[in-house]
Coordinates of N, CA and C in Angstrom, one line a residue:
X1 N 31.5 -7.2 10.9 CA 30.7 -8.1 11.7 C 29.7 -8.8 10.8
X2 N 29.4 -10.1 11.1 CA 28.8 -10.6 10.0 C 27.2 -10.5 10.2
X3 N 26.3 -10.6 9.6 CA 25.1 -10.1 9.5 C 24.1 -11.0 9.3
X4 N 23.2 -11.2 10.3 CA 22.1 -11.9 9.6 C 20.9 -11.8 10.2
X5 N 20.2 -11.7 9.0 CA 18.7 -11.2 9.2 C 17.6 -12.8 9.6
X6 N 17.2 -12.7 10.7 CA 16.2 -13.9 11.0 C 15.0 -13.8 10.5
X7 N 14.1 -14.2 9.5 CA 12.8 -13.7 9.3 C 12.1 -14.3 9.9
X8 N 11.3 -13.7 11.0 CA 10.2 -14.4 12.2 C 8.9 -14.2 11.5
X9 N 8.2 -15.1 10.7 CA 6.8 -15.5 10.7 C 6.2 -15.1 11.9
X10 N 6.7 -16.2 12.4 CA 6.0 -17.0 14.0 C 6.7 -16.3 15.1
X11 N 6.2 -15.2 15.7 CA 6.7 -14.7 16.6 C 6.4 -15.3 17.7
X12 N 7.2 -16.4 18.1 CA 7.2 -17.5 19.3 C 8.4 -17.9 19.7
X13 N 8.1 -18.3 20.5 CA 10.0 -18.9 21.3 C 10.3 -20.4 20.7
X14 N 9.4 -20.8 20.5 CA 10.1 -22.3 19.8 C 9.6 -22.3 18.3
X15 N 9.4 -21.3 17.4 CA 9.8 -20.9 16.3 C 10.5 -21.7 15.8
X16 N 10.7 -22.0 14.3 CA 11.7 -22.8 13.8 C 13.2 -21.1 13.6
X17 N 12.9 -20.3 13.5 CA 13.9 -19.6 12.6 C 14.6 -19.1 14.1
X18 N 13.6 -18.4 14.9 CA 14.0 -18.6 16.4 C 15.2 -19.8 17.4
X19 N 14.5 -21.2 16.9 CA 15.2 -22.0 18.0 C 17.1 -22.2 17.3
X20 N 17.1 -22.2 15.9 CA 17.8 -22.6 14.9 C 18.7 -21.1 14.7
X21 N 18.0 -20.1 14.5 CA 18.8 -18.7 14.2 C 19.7 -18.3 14.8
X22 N 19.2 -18.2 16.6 CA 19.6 -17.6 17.5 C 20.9 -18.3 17.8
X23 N 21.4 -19.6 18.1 CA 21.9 -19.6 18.4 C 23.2 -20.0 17.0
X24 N 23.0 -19.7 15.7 CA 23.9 -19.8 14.5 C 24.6 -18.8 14.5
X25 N 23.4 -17.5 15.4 CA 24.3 -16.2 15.4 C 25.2 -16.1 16.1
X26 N 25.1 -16.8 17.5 CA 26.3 -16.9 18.9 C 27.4 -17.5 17.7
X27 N 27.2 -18.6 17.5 CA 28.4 -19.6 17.2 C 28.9 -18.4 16.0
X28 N 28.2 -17.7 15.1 CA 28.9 -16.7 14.2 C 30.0 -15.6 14.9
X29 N 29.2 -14.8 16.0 CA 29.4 -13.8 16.0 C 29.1 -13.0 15.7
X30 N 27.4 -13.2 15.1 CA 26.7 -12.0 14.5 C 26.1 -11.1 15.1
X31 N 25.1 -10.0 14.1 CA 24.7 -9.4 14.7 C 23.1 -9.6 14.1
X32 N 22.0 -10.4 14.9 CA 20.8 -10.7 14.7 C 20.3 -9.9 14.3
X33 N 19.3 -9.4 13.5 CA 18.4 -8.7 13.0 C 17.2 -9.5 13.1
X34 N 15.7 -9.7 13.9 CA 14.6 -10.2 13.6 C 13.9 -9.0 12.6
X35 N 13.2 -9.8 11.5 CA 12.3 -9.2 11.3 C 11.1 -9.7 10.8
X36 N 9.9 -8.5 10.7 CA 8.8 -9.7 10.8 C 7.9 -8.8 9.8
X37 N 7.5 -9.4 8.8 CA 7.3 -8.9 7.6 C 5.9 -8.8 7.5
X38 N 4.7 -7.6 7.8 CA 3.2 -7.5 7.4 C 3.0 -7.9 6.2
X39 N 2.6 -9.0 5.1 CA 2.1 -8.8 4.3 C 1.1 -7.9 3.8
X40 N 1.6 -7.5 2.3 CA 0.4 -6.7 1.5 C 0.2 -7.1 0.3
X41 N -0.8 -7.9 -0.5 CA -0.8 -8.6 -1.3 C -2.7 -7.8 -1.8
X42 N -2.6 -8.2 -3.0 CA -4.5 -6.9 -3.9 C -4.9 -7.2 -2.9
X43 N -5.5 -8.6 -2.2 CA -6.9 -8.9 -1.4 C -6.8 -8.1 -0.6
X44 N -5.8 -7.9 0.1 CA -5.1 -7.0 1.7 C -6.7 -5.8 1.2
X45 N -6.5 -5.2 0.1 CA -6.8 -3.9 0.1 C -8.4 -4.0 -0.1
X46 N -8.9 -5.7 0.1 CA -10.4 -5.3 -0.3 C -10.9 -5.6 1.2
X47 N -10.1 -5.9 2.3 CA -10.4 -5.2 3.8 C -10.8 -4.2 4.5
X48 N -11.9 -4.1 5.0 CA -12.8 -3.1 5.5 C -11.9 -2.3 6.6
X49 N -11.8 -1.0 6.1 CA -10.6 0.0 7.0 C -9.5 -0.5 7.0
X50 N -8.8 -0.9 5.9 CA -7.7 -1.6 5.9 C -6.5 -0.6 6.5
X51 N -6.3 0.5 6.0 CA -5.4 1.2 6.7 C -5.2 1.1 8.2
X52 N -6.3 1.1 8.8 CA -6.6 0.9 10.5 C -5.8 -0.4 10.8
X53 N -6.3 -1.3 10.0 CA -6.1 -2.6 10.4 C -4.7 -3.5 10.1
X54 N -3.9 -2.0 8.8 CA -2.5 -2.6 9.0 C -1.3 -1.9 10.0
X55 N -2.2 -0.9 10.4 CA -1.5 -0.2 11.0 C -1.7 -0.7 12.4
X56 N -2.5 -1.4 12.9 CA -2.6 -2.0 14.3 C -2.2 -3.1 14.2
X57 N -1.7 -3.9 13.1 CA -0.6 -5.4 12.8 C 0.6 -4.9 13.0
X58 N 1.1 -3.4 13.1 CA 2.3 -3.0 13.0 C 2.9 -2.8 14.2
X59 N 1.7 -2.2 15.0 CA 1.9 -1.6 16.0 C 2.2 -2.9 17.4
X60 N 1.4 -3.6 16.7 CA 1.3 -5.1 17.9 C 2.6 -5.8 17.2
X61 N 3.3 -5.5 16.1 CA 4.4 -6.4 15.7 C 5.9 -5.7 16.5
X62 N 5.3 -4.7 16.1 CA 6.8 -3.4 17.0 C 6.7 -3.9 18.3
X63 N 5.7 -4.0 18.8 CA 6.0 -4.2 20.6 C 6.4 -5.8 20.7
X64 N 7.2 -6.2 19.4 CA 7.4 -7.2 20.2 C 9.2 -7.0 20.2
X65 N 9.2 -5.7 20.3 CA 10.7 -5.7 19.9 C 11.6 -5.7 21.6
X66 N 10.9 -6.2 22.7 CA 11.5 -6.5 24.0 C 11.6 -7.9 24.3
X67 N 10.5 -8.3 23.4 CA 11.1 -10.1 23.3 C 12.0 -10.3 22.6
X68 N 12.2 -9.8 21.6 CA 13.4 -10.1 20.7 C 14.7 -9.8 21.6
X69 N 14.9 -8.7 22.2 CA 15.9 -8.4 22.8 C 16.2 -9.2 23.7
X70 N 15.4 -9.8 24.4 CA 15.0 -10.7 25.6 C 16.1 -11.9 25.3
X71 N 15.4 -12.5 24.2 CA 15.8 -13.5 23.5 C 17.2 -13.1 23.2
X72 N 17.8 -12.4 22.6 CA 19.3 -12.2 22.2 C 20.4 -12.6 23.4
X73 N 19.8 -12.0 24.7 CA 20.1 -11.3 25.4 C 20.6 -13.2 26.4
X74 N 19.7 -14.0 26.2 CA 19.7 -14.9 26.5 C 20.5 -16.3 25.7
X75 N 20.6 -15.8 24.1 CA 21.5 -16.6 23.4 C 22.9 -15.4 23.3
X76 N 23.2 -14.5 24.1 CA 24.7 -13.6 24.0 C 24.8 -13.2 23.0
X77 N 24.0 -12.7 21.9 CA 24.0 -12.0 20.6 C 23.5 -10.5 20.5
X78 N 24.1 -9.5 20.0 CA 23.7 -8.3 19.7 C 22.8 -8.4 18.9
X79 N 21.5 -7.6 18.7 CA 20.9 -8.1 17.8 C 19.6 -6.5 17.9
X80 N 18.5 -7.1 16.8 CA 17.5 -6.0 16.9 C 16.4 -6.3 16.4
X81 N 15.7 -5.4 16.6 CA 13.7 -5.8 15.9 C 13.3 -5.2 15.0
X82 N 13.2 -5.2 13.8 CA 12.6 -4.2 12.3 C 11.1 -5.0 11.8
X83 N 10.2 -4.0 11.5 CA 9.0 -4.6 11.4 C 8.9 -4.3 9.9
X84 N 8.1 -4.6 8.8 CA 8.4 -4.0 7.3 C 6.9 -4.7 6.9
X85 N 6.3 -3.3 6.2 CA 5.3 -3.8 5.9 C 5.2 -3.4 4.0
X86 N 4.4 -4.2 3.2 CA 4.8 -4.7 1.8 C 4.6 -5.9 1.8
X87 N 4.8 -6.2 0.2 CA 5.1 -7.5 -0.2 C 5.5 -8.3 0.6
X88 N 5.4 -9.2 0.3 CA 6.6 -10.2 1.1 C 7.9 -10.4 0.8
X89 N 7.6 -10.5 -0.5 CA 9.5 -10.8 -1.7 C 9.8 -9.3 -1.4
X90 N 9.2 -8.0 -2.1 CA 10.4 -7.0 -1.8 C 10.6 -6.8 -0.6
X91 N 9.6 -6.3 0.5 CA 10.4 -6.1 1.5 C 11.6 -7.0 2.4
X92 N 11.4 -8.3 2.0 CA 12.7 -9.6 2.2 C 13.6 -9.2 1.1
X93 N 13.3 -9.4 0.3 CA 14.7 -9.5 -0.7 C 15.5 -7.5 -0.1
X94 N 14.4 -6.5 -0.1 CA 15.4 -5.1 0.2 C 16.2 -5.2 1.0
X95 N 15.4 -5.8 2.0 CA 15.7 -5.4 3.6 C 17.3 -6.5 3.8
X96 N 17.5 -7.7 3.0 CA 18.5 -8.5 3.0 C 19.9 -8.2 2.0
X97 N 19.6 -7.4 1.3 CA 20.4 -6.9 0.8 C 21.6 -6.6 1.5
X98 N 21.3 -6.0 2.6 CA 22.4 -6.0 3.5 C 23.0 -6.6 4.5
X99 N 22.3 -8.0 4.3 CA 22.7 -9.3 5.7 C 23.7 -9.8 4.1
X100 N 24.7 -10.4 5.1 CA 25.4 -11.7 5.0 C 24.4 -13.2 4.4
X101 N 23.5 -13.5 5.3 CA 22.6 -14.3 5.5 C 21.6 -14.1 5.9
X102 N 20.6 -14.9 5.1 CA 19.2 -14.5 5.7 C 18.4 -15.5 6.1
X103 N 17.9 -15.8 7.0 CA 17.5 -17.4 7.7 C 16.1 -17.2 8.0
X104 N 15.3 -18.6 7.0 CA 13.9 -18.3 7.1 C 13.2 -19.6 7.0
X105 N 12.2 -19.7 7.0 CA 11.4 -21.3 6.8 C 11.0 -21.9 5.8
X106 N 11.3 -23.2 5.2 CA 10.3 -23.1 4.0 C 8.9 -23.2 3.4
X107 N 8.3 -23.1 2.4 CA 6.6 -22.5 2.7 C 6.0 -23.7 3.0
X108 N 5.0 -23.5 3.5 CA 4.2 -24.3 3.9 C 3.6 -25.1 2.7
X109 N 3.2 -26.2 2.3 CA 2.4 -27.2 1.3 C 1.0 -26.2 1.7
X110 N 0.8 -25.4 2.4 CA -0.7 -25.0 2.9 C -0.8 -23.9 1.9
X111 N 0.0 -23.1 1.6 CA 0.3 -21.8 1.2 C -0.6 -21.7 0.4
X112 N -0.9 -22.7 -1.0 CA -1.4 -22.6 -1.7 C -0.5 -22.1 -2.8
X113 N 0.6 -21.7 -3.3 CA 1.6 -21.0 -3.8 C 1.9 -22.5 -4.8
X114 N 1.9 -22.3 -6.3 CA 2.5 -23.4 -7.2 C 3.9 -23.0 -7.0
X115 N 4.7 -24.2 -7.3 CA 5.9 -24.4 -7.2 C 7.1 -23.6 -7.9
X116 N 7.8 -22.4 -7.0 CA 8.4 -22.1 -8.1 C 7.9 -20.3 -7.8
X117 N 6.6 -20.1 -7.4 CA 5.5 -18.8 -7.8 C 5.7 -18.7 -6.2
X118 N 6.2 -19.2 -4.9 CA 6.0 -18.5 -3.6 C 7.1 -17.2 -3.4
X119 N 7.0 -16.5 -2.2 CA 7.9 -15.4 -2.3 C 9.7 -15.6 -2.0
X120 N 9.5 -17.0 -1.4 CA 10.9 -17.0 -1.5 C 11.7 -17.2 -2.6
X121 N 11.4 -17.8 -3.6 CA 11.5 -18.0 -5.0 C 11.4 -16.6 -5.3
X122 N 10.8 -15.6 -5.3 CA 11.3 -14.4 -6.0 C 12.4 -13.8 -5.1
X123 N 12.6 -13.9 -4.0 CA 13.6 -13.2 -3.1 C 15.1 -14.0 -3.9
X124 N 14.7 -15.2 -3.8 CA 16.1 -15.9 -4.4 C 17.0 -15.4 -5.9
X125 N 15.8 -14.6 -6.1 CA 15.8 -14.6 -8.0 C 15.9 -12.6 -7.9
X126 N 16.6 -12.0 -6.7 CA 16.0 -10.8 -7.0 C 17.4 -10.9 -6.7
X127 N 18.8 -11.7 -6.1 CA 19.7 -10.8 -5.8 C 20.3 -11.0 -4.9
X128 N 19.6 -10.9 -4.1 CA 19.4 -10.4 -2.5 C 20.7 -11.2 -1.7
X129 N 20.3 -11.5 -0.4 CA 21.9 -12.3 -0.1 C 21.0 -13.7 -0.1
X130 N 22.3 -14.6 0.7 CA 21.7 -16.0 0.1 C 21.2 -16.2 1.6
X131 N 20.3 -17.3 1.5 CA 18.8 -18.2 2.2 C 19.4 -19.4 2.6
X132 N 19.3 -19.6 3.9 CA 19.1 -21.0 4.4 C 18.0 -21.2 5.1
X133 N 17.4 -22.0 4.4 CA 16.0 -22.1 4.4 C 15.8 -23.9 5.5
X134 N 14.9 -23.7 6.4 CA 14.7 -24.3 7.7 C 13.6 -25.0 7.3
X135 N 13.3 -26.4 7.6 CA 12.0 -26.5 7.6 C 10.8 -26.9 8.9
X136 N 9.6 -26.2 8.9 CA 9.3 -25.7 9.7 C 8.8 -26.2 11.2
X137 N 9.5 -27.6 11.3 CA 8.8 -28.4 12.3 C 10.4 -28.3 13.1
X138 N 12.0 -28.0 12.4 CA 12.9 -27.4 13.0 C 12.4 -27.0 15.3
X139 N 13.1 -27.9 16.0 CA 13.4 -27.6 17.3 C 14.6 -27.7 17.7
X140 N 15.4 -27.7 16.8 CA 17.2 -27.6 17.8 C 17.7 -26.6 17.2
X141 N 19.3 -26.1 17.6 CA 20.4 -26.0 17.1 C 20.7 -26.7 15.7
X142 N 21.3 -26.1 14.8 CA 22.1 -27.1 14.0 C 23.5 -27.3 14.1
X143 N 23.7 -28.1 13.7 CA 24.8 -28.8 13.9 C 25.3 -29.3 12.6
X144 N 26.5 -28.6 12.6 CA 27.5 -29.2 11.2 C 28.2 -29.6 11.5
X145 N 28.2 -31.0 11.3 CA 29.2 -32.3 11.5 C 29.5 -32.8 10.2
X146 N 28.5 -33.4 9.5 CA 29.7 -33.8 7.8 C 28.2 -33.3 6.9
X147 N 29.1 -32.3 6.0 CA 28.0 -31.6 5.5 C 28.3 -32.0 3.7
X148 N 27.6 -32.3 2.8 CA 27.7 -32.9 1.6 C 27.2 -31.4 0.7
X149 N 27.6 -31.2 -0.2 CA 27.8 -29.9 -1.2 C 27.6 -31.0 -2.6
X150 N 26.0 -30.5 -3.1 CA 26.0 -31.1 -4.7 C 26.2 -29.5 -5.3
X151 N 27.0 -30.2 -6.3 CA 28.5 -29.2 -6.9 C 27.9 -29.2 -8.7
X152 N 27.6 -28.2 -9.3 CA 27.3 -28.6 -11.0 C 28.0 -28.0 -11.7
X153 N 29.0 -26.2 -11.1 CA 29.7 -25.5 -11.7 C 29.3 -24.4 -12.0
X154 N 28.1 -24.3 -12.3 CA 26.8 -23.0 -12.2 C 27.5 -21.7 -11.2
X155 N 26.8 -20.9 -12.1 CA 26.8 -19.8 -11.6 C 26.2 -19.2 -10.0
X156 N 25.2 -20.2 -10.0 CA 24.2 -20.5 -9.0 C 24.9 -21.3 -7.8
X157 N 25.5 -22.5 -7.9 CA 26.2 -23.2 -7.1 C 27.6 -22.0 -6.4
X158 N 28.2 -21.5 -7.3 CA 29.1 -20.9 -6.6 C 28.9 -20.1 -5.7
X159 N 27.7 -19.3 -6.1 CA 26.9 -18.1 -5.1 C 26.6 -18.7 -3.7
X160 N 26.0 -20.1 -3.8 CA 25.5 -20.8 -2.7 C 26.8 -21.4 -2.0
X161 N 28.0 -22.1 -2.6 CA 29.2 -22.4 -1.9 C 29.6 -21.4 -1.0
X162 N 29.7 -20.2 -1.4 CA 30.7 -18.9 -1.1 C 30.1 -18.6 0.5
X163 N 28.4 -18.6 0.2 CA 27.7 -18.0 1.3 C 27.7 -18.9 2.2
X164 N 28.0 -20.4 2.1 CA 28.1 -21.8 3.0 C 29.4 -21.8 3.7
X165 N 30.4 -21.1 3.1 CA 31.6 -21.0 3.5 C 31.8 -21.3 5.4
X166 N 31.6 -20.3 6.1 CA 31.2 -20.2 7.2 C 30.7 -21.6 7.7
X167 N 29.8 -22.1 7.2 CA 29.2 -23.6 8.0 C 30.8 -24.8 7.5
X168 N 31.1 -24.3 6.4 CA 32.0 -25.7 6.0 C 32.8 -25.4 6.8
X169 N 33.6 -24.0 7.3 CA 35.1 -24.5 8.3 C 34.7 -24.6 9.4
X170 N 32.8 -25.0 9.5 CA 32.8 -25.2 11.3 C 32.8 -27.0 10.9
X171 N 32.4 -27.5 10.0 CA 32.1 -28.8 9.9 C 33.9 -29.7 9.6
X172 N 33.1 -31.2 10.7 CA 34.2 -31.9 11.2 C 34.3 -32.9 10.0
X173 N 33.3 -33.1 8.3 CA 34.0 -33.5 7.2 C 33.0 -32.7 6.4
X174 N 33.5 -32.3 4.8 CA 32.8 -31.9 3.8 C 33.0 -33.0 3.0
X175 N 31.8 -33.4 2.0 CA 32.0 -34.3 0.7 C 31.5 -33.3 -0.2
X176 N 32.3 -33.5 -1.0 CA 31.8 -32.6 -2.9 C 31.3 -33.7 -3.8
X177 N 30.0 -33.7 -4.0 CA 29.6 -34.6 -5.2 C 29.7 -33.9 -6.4
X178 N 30.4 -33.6 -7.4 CA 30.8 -33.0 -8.3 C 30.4 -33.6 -10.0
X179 N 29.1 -33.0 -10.2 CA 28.5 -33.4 -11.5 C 28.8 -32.0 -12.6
X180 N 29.9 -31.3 -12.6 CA 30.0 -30.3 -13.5 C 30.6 -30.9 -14.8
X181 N 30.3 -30.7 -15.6 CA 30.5 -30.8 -17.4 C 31.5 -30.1 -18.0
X182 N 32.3 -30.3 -18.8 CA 32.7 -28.9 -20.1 C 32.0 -29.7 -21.2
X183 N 31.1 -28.5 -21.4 CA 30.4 -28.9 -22.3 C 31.2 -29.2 -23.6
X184 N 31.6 -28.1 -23.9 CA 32.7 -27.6 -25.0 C 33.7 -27.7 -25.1
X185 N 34.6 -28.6 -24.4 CA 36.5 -28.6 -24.1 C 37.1 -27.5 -25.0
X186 N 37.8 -26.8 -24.5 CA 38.4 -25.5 -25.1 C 37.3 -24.6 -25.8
X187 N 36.2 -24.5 -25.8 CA 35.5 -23.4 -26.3 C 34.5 -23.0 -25.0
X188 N 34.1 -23.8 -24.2 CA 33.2 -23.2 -22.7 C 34.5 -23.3 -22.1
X189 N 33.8 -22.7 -20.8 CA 35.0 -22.6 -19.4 C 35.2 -23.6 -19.0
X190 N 36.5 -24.3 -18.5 CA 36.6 -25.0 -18.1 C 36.3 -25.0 -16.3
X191 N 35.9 -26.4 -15.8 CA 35.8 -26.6 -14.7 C 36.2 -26.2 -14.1
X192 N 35.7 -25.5 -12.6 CA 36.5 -24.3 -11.6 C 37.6 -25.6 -10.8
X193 N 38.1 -24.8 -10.1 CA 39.3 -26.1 -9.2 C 38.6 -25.9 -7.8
X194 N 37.7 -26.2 -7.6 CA 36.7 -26.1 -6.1 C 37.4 -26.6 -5.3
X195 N 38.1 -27.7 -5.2 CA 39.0 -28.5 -4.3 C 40.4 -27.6 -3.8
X196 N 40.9 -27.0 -4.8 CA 41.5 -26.2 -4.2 C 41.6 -24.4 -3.8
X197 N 40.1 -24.1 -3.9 CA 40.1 -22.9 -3.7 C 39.3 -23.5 -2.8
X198 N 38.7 -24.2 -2.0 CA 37.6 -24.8 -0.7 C 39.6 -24.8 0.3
X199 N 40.1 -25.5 -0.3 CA 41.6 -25.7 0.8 C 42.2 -24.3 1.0
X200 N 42.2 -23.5 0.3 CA 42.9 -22.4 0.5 C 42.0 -21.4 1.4
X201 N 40.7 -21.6 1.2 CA 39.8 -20.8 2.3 C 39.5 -21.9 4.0
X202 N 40.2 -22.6 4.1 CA 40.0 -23.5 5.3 C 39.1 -24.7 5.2
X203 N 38.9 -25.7 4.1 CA 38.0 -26.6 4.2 C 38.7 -27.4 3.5
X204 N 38.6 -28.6 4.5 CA 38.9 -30.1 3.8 C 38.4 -30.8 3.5
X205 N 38.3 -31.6 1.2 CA 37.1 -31.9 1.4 C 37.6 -33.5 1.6
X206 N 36.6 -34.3 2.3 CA 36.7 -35.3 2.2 C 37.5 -36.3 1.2
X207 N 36.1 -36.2 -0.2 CA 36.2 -36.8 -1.2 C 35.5 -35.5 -2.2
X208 N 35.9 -35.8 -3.8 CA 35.2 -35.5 -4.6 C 35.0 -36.6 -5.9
X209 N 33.7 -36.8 -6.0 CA 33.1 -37.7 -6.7 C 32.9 -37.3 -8.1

């Protein structure tokens, strides 16, 4: 069954990861996972009775595990509520380990986080499964109708194709812009055949450029 973990910031109904997640899962066939991540970061710990006070963030995050259900129950998805408290990168990057997909928002310009230094950038860089990252003003469904794939050959691009797989045989055209190199004719690898290993897994690509 395929897997995916929703990470709910905003524990709200018109949520971006909420309005966008829930129903990616219906059209999957997955099995939702919300989860809603306490931060713990040094300052956390220069909070007066901090233990008290993460432990009553926890307890008010667990009870929201009848709205989650609520919610499932209303987009036809099996699904569950896990609350995890920690960092933000490890407990996202552990806890995803074992989703398929993990669907979350991008950071805010407020964060304060330089470019590169926020936690989803370490989640991306630990492993973990791959991110489709929402951004945060997101109110619909998405919809893959003609979806475009910039293509370099990377190690990194493939990881991201593989885990896209799923949106490309829902979409009604794919385009491949394809800027990959041999650096080295006969001494690097040569170019993968994307066009034909994209056809043999169900995707037609439009064009490749």
């Amino acid at each position: 069954m395929y897997d995916l973990i929703l990470h709910v910031d905003d524990m709200r109904d018109d949520a971006a990861v909420v309005v966008a997640g829930l129903p990616l899962a219906h059209a999957f066939g997955a099995f939702a996972t919300g989860l809603h991540v306490i931060d713990i970061v040094p300052s956390t710990l220069a909070i007066p009775d901090v233990a008290a006070v993460l432990a009553q963030a926890e307890i008010e995050a667990s009870a929201m595990a009848t709205w989650w259900s609520e919610l499932c129950g209303r987009h036809h998805v099996e699904g569950t509520w896990e609350v995890g408290r920690g960092p933000y990168a490890s407990v996202l990057a552990h806890r995803s380990c074992l989703a398929d997909l993990t669907v979350s928002t991008l950071p805010s310009l407020e964060t304060g986080y330089m470019q590169g230094f926020d936690y989803l950038t370490h989640v991306l860089l630990s492993g973990a499964s791959p991110m489709l990252l929402l951004p945060m003003d997101t109110q619909r469904a998405l919809k893959f109708r003609n979806v475009t794939v910039a293509w370099n050959g990377s190690l990194e691009a493939v990881r991201a194709l593989r885990a896209a797989l799923p949106f490309l045989r829902q979409a009604a055209s794919v385009t491949v812009w394809d800027g990959s190199v041999e650096l080295l004719p006969g001494l690097s690898p040569a170019r993968l055949p994307i066009h034909d290993w994209l056809r043999r897994e169900g995707v037609e690509t439009a064009a490749i450029h």
